[in-house]
Every structure is written in C-alpha cells, then in structure tokens.
C-alpha cells in the first residue's frame, strides 16, 4: 500500500494537490479536504494519512500565519488564550484518534469532510471592513477557550476542514474584518497542526519524506494564497471560500455514496 504513495506519478499528483491546497487553505481554509482524500486514494492507511498530512499542513499553515503576522493581521498576545486552548485540544484529539480502529476511520473521515463542507457553505463571513481587533474582555476570553478547545480537539482528531470551521466560527463569535479573521484562523490552524504533528510523531504515524515533500508545495501555495488574500481582500476571499466548499461537497458526496 505504501509503495503506491511513493510511485513517481502518484507523488507528483500529491504535490500538485498540496500546492492547490496550500493556496486555498491560506485564503479560506479547507486545504485538508483536498490532501487527506488524496493521501487515502494513494493507498496510505488512515492513521498514517492523518499524521503525514499534519506534517505537510504544518509547512503551509506556518507560512500563511507568518505572512499574516508580518502584515500585522495577527496579534499573539491578544489571542494567547486561543493558542493555549487550541494546543490542549489538539493533543487530546490526536490521542483519541490513535485509539480508533482503521476500519472506523475509513468510514468516519469522509463523513466528517462532507459535514464540514456543508456547514461551511451556509456559514456567514464577517461583513466588517476595519482591521481593528475586537474588545478584549472576560466574555472574549471564555469564547477563546471554548473555541480553541473545540476546534483544536477536532483538528487533532480529524483535521480536514478545521481552517474552514475557524473562518466560519470567527464570524459568529467576533466582530472583525475578513483579513483579521483569516489571520486568526490560519495561525490557530498552525498551532493545532504542529501540536498534533508532535503527538503523531511520538505515536509513529508520520511518513517524513512524503510529508515534507508535500509540505514544500503547501508552503508555496500558502505564500501565494496569503498574499493574494491580503492584496485582494474580501472580493477574493468570499468567492474562493464558497466555490471551494461547493466543489468539495459535491466531490465527496459522489465518492462516498455513488
């Protein structure tokens, strides 16, 4: 099974998918909804797929988060509670998925991706234009902890679509622009990716060569996507977000049920 994933033609396809996923993920989230099915199709077992995808995704999410940080669209101090909560949630989620059987994961992952795609399609993106941060208060801290724990846990357990969940839930919880929203989503996605990756490495569920190769293409795609989002703003983010969700939902429904 694993040799198929390292076949030159399959490897090239996975790298091309990673490039597209990095671009999409940096703008609207949902890159994992491309890479995880691609790795499964290439023949990797579910646990190795999730771990290898975390390595590749960490490259892309780091590139995107650094880009937003340098453009002053992410403030680590303001979102400190979110960072800690996300890290804790990701660790717990990864430990849980390690206890699940391969057969169960084969059935679970496609369902999770479809649910995320459908949810994201109907989620509303923030209409705010100002890049000012929302007011930091006790209620805000509670939101940060609950959101971080929940989405960190989800990313550690499943992964695909976490960035999309961050983008959609940010619009529901906070009043801020799409660019600040994307900066937060991509940065928290990196936190959960990296923490989950460390756990997967300790559990022995990562192929470093394949993950690092895909990661380089994810980095390039993420760099292009983040700069495109910053340059074109909501005029680009909204149509890309909605288009990705619709296409992925239709693709996954077809693969799962037809």
CSV table of C-alpha atoms in Angstrom, one decimal:
chain,number,residue,atom,x,y,z
A,1,UNK,CA,0.0,0.0,0.0
A,2,UNK,CA,2.7,2.5,1.0
A,3,UNK,CA,4.8,1.9,-2.1
A,4,UNK,CA,1.9,3.2,-4.2
A,5,UNK,CA,2.1,6.6,-2.4
A,6,UNK,CA,5.8,6.9,-3.3
A,7,UNK,CA,5.3,6.0,-7.0
A,8,UNK,CA,6.7,9.0,-9.0
A,9,UNK,CA,3.4,9.7,-10.8
A,10,UNK,CA,1.4,9.4,-7.6
A,11,UNK,CA,4.0,11.5,-5.8
A,12,UNK,CA,3.7,14.2,-8.5
A,13,UNK,CA,-0.1,14.3,-8.2
A,14,UNK,CA,0.1,14.6,-4.4
A,15,UNK,CA,2.5,17.5,-4.7
A,16,UNK,CA,0.1,19.2,-7.2
A,17,UNK,CA,-2.8,18.7,-4.8
A,18,UNK,CA,-0.7,20.1,-2.0
A,19,UNK,CA,0.1,23.3,-4.0
A,20,UNK,CA,-3.6,23.9,-4.6
A,21,UNK,CA,-4.5,23.0,-1.0
A,22,UNK,CA,-1.9,25.5,0.4
A,23,UNK,CA,-3.3,28.3,-1.8
A,24,UNK,CA,-6.9,27.5,-0.8
A,25,UNK,CA,-6.2,27.0,2.8
A,26,UNK,CA,-4.4,30.3,3.2
A,27,UNK,CA,-7.4,32.1,1.9
A,28,UNK,CA,-10.4,30.3,3.2
A,29,UNK,CA,-9.4,27.1,5.0
A,30,UNK,CA,-10.3,23.6,3.9
A,31,UNK,CA,-6.9,22.6,2.3
A,32,UNK,CA,-7.1,19.3,4.3
A,33,UNK,CA,-10.3,18.4,2.4
A,34,UNK,CA,-8.0,18.0,-0.6
A,35,UNK,CA,-4.9,16.5,0.8
A,36,UNK,CA,-6.5,13.9,3.1
A,37,UNK,CA,-8.7,12.2,0.4
A,38,UNK,CA,-5.7,12.4,-1.9
A,39,UNK,CA,-3.4,10.5,0.6
A,40,UNK,CA,-6.1,7.9,1.2
A,41,UNK,CA,-6.6,7.4,-2.5
A,42,UNK,CA,-2.8,7.0,-2.9
A,43,UNK,CA,-3.0,4.0,-0.6
A,44,UNK,CA,-1.9,5.2,2.8
A,45,UNK,CA,-3.8,3.8,5.9
A,46,UNK,CA,-5.9,6.3,7.8
A,47,UNK,CA,-3.6,6.8,10.8
A,48,UNK,CA,-0.5,7.4,8.6
A,49,UNK,CA,-2.6,9.6,6.3
A,50,UNK,CA,-3.6,11.9,9.2
A,51,UNK,CA,-0.1,12.0,10.6
A,52,UNK,CA,1.6,12.7,7.2
A,53,UNK,CA,-1.0,15.3,6.4
A,54,UNK,CA,-0.2,17.1,9.7
A,55,UNK,CA,3.4,17.3,8.7
A,56,UNK,CA,2.6,18.7,5.3
A,57,UNK,CA,-0.1,21.0,6.7
A,58,UNK,CA,2.3,22.4,9.3
A,59,UNK,CA,4.5,23.8,6.5
A,60,UNK,CA,1.6,25.5,4.8
A,61,UNK,CA,-0.1,26.9,7.9
A,62,UNK,CA,3.2,28.2,9.3
A,63,UNK,CA,3.9,30.1,6.0
A,64,UNK,CA,0.4,31.6,6.0
A,65,UNK,CA,0.4,32.5,9.7
A,66,UNK,CA,3.9,34.2,9.5
A,67,UNK,CA,2.7,36.2,6.4
A,68,UNK,CA,-0.4,37.4,8.3
A,69,UNK,CA,1.7,38.2,11.4
A,70,UNK,CA,4.2,40.3,9.4
A,71,UNK,CA,1.3,42.2,7.9
A,72,UNK,CA,0.1,42.9,11.5
A,73,UNK,CA,-3.1,40.9,10.9
A,74,UNK,CA,-2.5,38.5,13.9
A,75,UNK,CA,-1.6,39.5,17.4
A,76,UNK,CA,-0.3,36.5,19.5
A,77,UNK,CA,-0.8,38.4,22.8
A,78,UNK,CA,-4.4,39.2,22.1
A,79,UNK,CA,-5.1,35.6,21.2
A,80,UNK,CA,-3.0,34.0,23.9
A,81,UNK,CA,-5.9,32.1,25.4
A,82,UNK,CA,-6.9,30.7,22.0
A,83,UNK,CA,-3.3,29.5,21.4
A,84,UNK,CA,-3.2,27.6,24.7
A,85,UNK,CA,-6.7,26.2,24.4
A,86,UNK,CA,-6.1,25.0,20.8
A,87,UNK,CA,-2.8,23.3,21.8
A,88,UNK,CA,-4.5,21.4,24.6
A,89,UNK,CA,-7.5,20.4,22.4
A,90,UNK,CA,-5.2,19.2,19.6
A,91,UNK,CA,-3.3,16.9,21.9
A,92,UNK,CA,-6.4,15.4,23.3
A,93,UNK,CA,-7.9,14.9,19.9
A,94,UNK,CA,-4.8,13.2,18.5
A,95,UNK,CA,-4.6,10.8,21.4
A,96,UNK,CA,-8.3,9.9,20.9
A,97,UNK,CA,-7.9,9.2,17.1
A,98,UNK,CA,-4.9,6.9,17.9
A,99,UNK,CA,-7.3,4.6,19.8
A,100,UNK,CA,-9.7,4.3,16.9
A,101,UNK,CA,-9.6,1.4,14.5
A,102,UNK,CA,-8.6,1.7,10.9
A,103,UNK,CA,-12.0,0.4,9.7
A,104,UNK,CA,-13.8,3.0,11.8
A,105,UNK,CA,-11.6,5.8,10.5
A,106,UNK,CA,-12.1,4.8,6.9
A,107,UNK,CA,-15.9,5.3,7.5
A,108,UNK,CA,-15.5,8.4,9.7
A,109,UNK,CA,-13.2,10.7,7.7
A,110,UNK,CA,-15.4,11.0,4.5
A,111,UNK,CA,-18.4,11.8,6.7
A,112,UNK,CA,-16.6,14.4,8.6
A,113,UNK,CA,-15.3,16.1,5.5
A,114,UNK,CA,-18.8,16.2,4.0
A,115,UNK,CA,-20.4,17.6,7.1
A,116,UNK,CA,-17.7,20.3,7.3
A,117,UNK,CA,-18.2,21.3,3.7
A,118,UNK,CA,-22.0,21.6,4.1
A,119,UNK,CA,-21.7,23.6,7.3
A,120,UNK,CA,-19.1,25.9,5.7
A,121,UNK,CA,-21.3,26.5,2.7
A,122,UNK,CA,-24.1,28.1,4.9
A,123,UNK,CA,-21.8,29.8,7.3
A,124,UNK,CA,-21.7,33.6,7.1
A,125,UNK,CA,-18.4,35.5,6.7
A,126,UNK,CA,-17.8,38.7,8.6
A,127,UNK,CA,-19.0,41.9,6.9
A,128,UNK,CA,-16.6,44.1,8.9
A,129,UNK,CA,-14.1,46.2,6.9
A,130,UNK,CA,-11.9,47.6,9.7
A,131,UNK,CA,-8.8,45.7,10.8
A,132,UNK,CA,-9.2,46.7,14.4
A,133,UNK,CA,-9.3,43.9,17.0
A,134,UNK,CA,-12.5,43.4,19.0
A,135,UNK,CA,-12.7,44.5,22.6
A,136,UNK,CA,-10.8,42.1,25.0
A,137,UNK,CA,-13.0,41.2,27.9
A,138,UNK,CA,-13.8,38.3,30.2
A,139,UNK,CA,-16.5,37.1,27.8
A,140,UNK,CA,-14.0,37.2,25.0
A,141,UNK,CA,-11.6,35.0,27.0
A,142,UNK,CA,-14.3,32.4,27.5
A,143,UNK,CA,-15.1,32.4,23.8
A,144,UNK,CA,-11.4,32.0,23.0
A,145,UNK,CA,-11.1,29.0,25.4
A,146,UNK,CA,-14.2,27.2,24.2
A,147,UNK,CA,-13.5,27.8,20.5
A,148,UNK,CA,-9.8,26.8,20.9
A,149,UNK,CA,-10.5,23.6,22.8
A,150,UNK,CA,-13.3,22.5,20.5
A,151,UNK,CA,-11.5,23.2,17.2
A,152,UNK,CA,-8.1,22.1,18.5
A,153,UNK,CA,-9.7,18.8,19.5
A,154,UNK,CA,-11.4,18.5,16.1
A,155,UNK,CA,-8.1,19.2,14.3
A,156,UNK,CA,-6.3,16.6,16.4
A,157,UNK,CA,-8.9,14.0,15.9
A,158,UNK,CA,-9.8,14.5,12.2
A,159,UNK,CA,-8.2,17.6,10.7
A,160,UNK,CA,-9.9,18.3,7.3
A,161,UNK,CA,-11.9,21.5,7.3
A,162,UNK,CA,-10.6,22.9,10.6
A,163,UNK,CA,-9.5,26.1,8.9
A,164,UNK,CA,-12.9,26.5,7.4
A,165,UNK,CA,-14.5,26.0,10.8
A,166,UNK,CA,-12.2,28.7,12.3
A,167,UNK,CA,-13.2,31.1,9.5
A,168,UNK,CA,-16.9,30.5,9.9
A,169,UNK,CA,-16.9,30.4,13.7
A,170,UNK,CA,-14.8,33.6,13.9
A,171,UNK,CA,-17.6,35.4,12.0
A,172,UNK,CA,-20.1,34.2,14.5
A,173,UNK,CA,-18.1,35.0,17.7
A,174,UNK,CA,-16.2,38.2,16.9
A,175,UNK,CA,-16.7,41.4,15.1
A,176,UNK,CA,-13.7,41.8,12.9
A,177,UNK,CA,-12.7,42.0,9.3
A,178,UNK,CA,-12.2,39.1,7.0
A,179,UNK,CA,-8.4,39.7,6.9
A,180,UNK,CA,-8.2,39.6,10.8
A,181,UNK,CA,-10.4,36.5,10.6
A,182,UNK,CA,-8.1,34.8,8.2
A,183,UNK,CA,-5.0,35.8,10.2
A,184,UNK,CA,-6.5,34.2,13.3
A,185,UNK,CA,-7.8,31.1,11.5
A,186,UNK,CA,-4.5,30.3,9.8
A,187,UNK,CA,-2.4,31.0,12.9
A,188,UNK,CA,-4.6,28.7,15.1
A,189,UNK,CA,-4.6,26.1,12.4
A,190,UNK,CA,-0.8,26.1,12.6
A,191,UNK,CA,-0.9,25.7,16.4
A,192,UNK,CA,-3.2,22.6,16.2
A,193,UNK,CA,-1.3,21.2,13.2
A,194,UNK,CA,2.1,21.4,14.9
A,195,UNK,CA,0.9,20.1,18.3
A,196,UNK,CA,-1.0,17.3,16.7
A,197,UNK,CA,2.1,16.5,14.5
A,198,UNK,CA,4.3,16.2,17.6
A,199,UNK,CA,1.8,13.7,19.0
A,200,UNK,CA,1.6,11.7,15.7
A,201,UNK,CA,5.4,11.5,15.5
A,202,UNK,CA,5.5,10.1,19.1
A,203,UNK,CA,2.9,7.5,18.0
A,204,UNK,CA,4.8,6.6,14.8
A,205,UNK,CA,2.1,7.7,12.3
A,206,UNK,CA,4.2,10.0,10.1
A,207,UNK,CA,6.0,9.4,6.8
A,208,UNK,CA,8.5,12.2,6.9
A,209,UNK,CA,9.7,12.1,3.3
A,210,UNK,CA,6.3,12.3,1.7
A,211,UNK,CA,5.0,14.8,4.3
A,212,UNK,CA,8.0,17.1,3.9
A,213,UNK,CA,7.8,17.0,0.1
A,214,UNK,CA,4.1,17.9,0.1
A,215,UNK,CA,4.8,20.4,2.8
A,216,UNK,CA,7.2,22.4,0.5
A,217,UNK,CA,4.4,22.6,-2.1
A,218,UNK,CA,1.9,23.6,0.6
A,219,UNK,CA,4.3,26.4,1.6
A,220,UNK,CA,4.4,27.8,-1.9
A,221,UNK,CA,0.7,27.6,-2.3
A,222,UNK,CA,0.1,29.2,1.2
A,223,UNK,CA,2.5,32.0,0.4
A,224,UNK,CA,0.7,32.7,-2.9
A,225,UNK,CA,-2.7,32.4,-1.2
A,226,UNK,CA,-2.0,34.6,1.8
A,227,UNK,CA,-0.5,37.4,-0.4
A,228,UNK,CA,-3.5,37.1,-2.8
A,229,UNK,CA,-5.9,37.4,0.1
A,230,UNK,CA,-4.1,40.4,1.6
A,231,UNK,CA,-3.9,42.1,-1.8
A,232,UNK,CA,-7.5,41.5,-3.0
A,233,UNK,CA,-9.3,41.2,0.4
A,234,UNK,CA,-12.9,40.1,0.7
A,235,UNK,CA,-13.5,40.4,-3.1
A,236,UNK,CA,-11.3,37.3,-3.5
A,237,UNK,CA,-11.9,35.5,-0.1
A,238,UNK,CA,-15.7,35.2,-0.4
A,239,UNK,CA,-15.9,33.6,-3.9
A,240,UNK,CA,-13.0,31.3,-3.3
A,241,UNK,CA,-14.5,30.2,0.1
A,242,UNK,CA,-17.9,29.5,-1.4
A,243,UNK,CA,-16.5,27.8,-4.6
A,244,UNK,CA,-14.2,25.5,-2.7
A,245,UNK,CA,-17.0,24.4,-0.3
A,246,UNK,CA,-19.4,23.7,-3.1
A,247,UNK,CA,-17.0,21.7,-5.3
A,248,UNK,CA,-15.6,19.7,-2.4
A,249,UNK,CA,-19.0,18.9,-1.0
A,250,UNK,CA,-20.2,17.6,-4.4
A,251,UNK,CA,-17.0,15.6,-5.0
A,252,UNK,CA,-17.1,13.9,-1.6
A,253,UNK,CA,-20.8,13.1,-1.8
A,254,UNK,CA,-20.2,11.4,-5.2
A,255,UNK,CA,-17.2,9.4,-3.9
A,256,UNK,CA,-18.9,8.4,-0.7
A,257,UNK,CA,-22.3,7.4,-2.0
A,258,UNK,CA,-22.2,6.8,-5.7
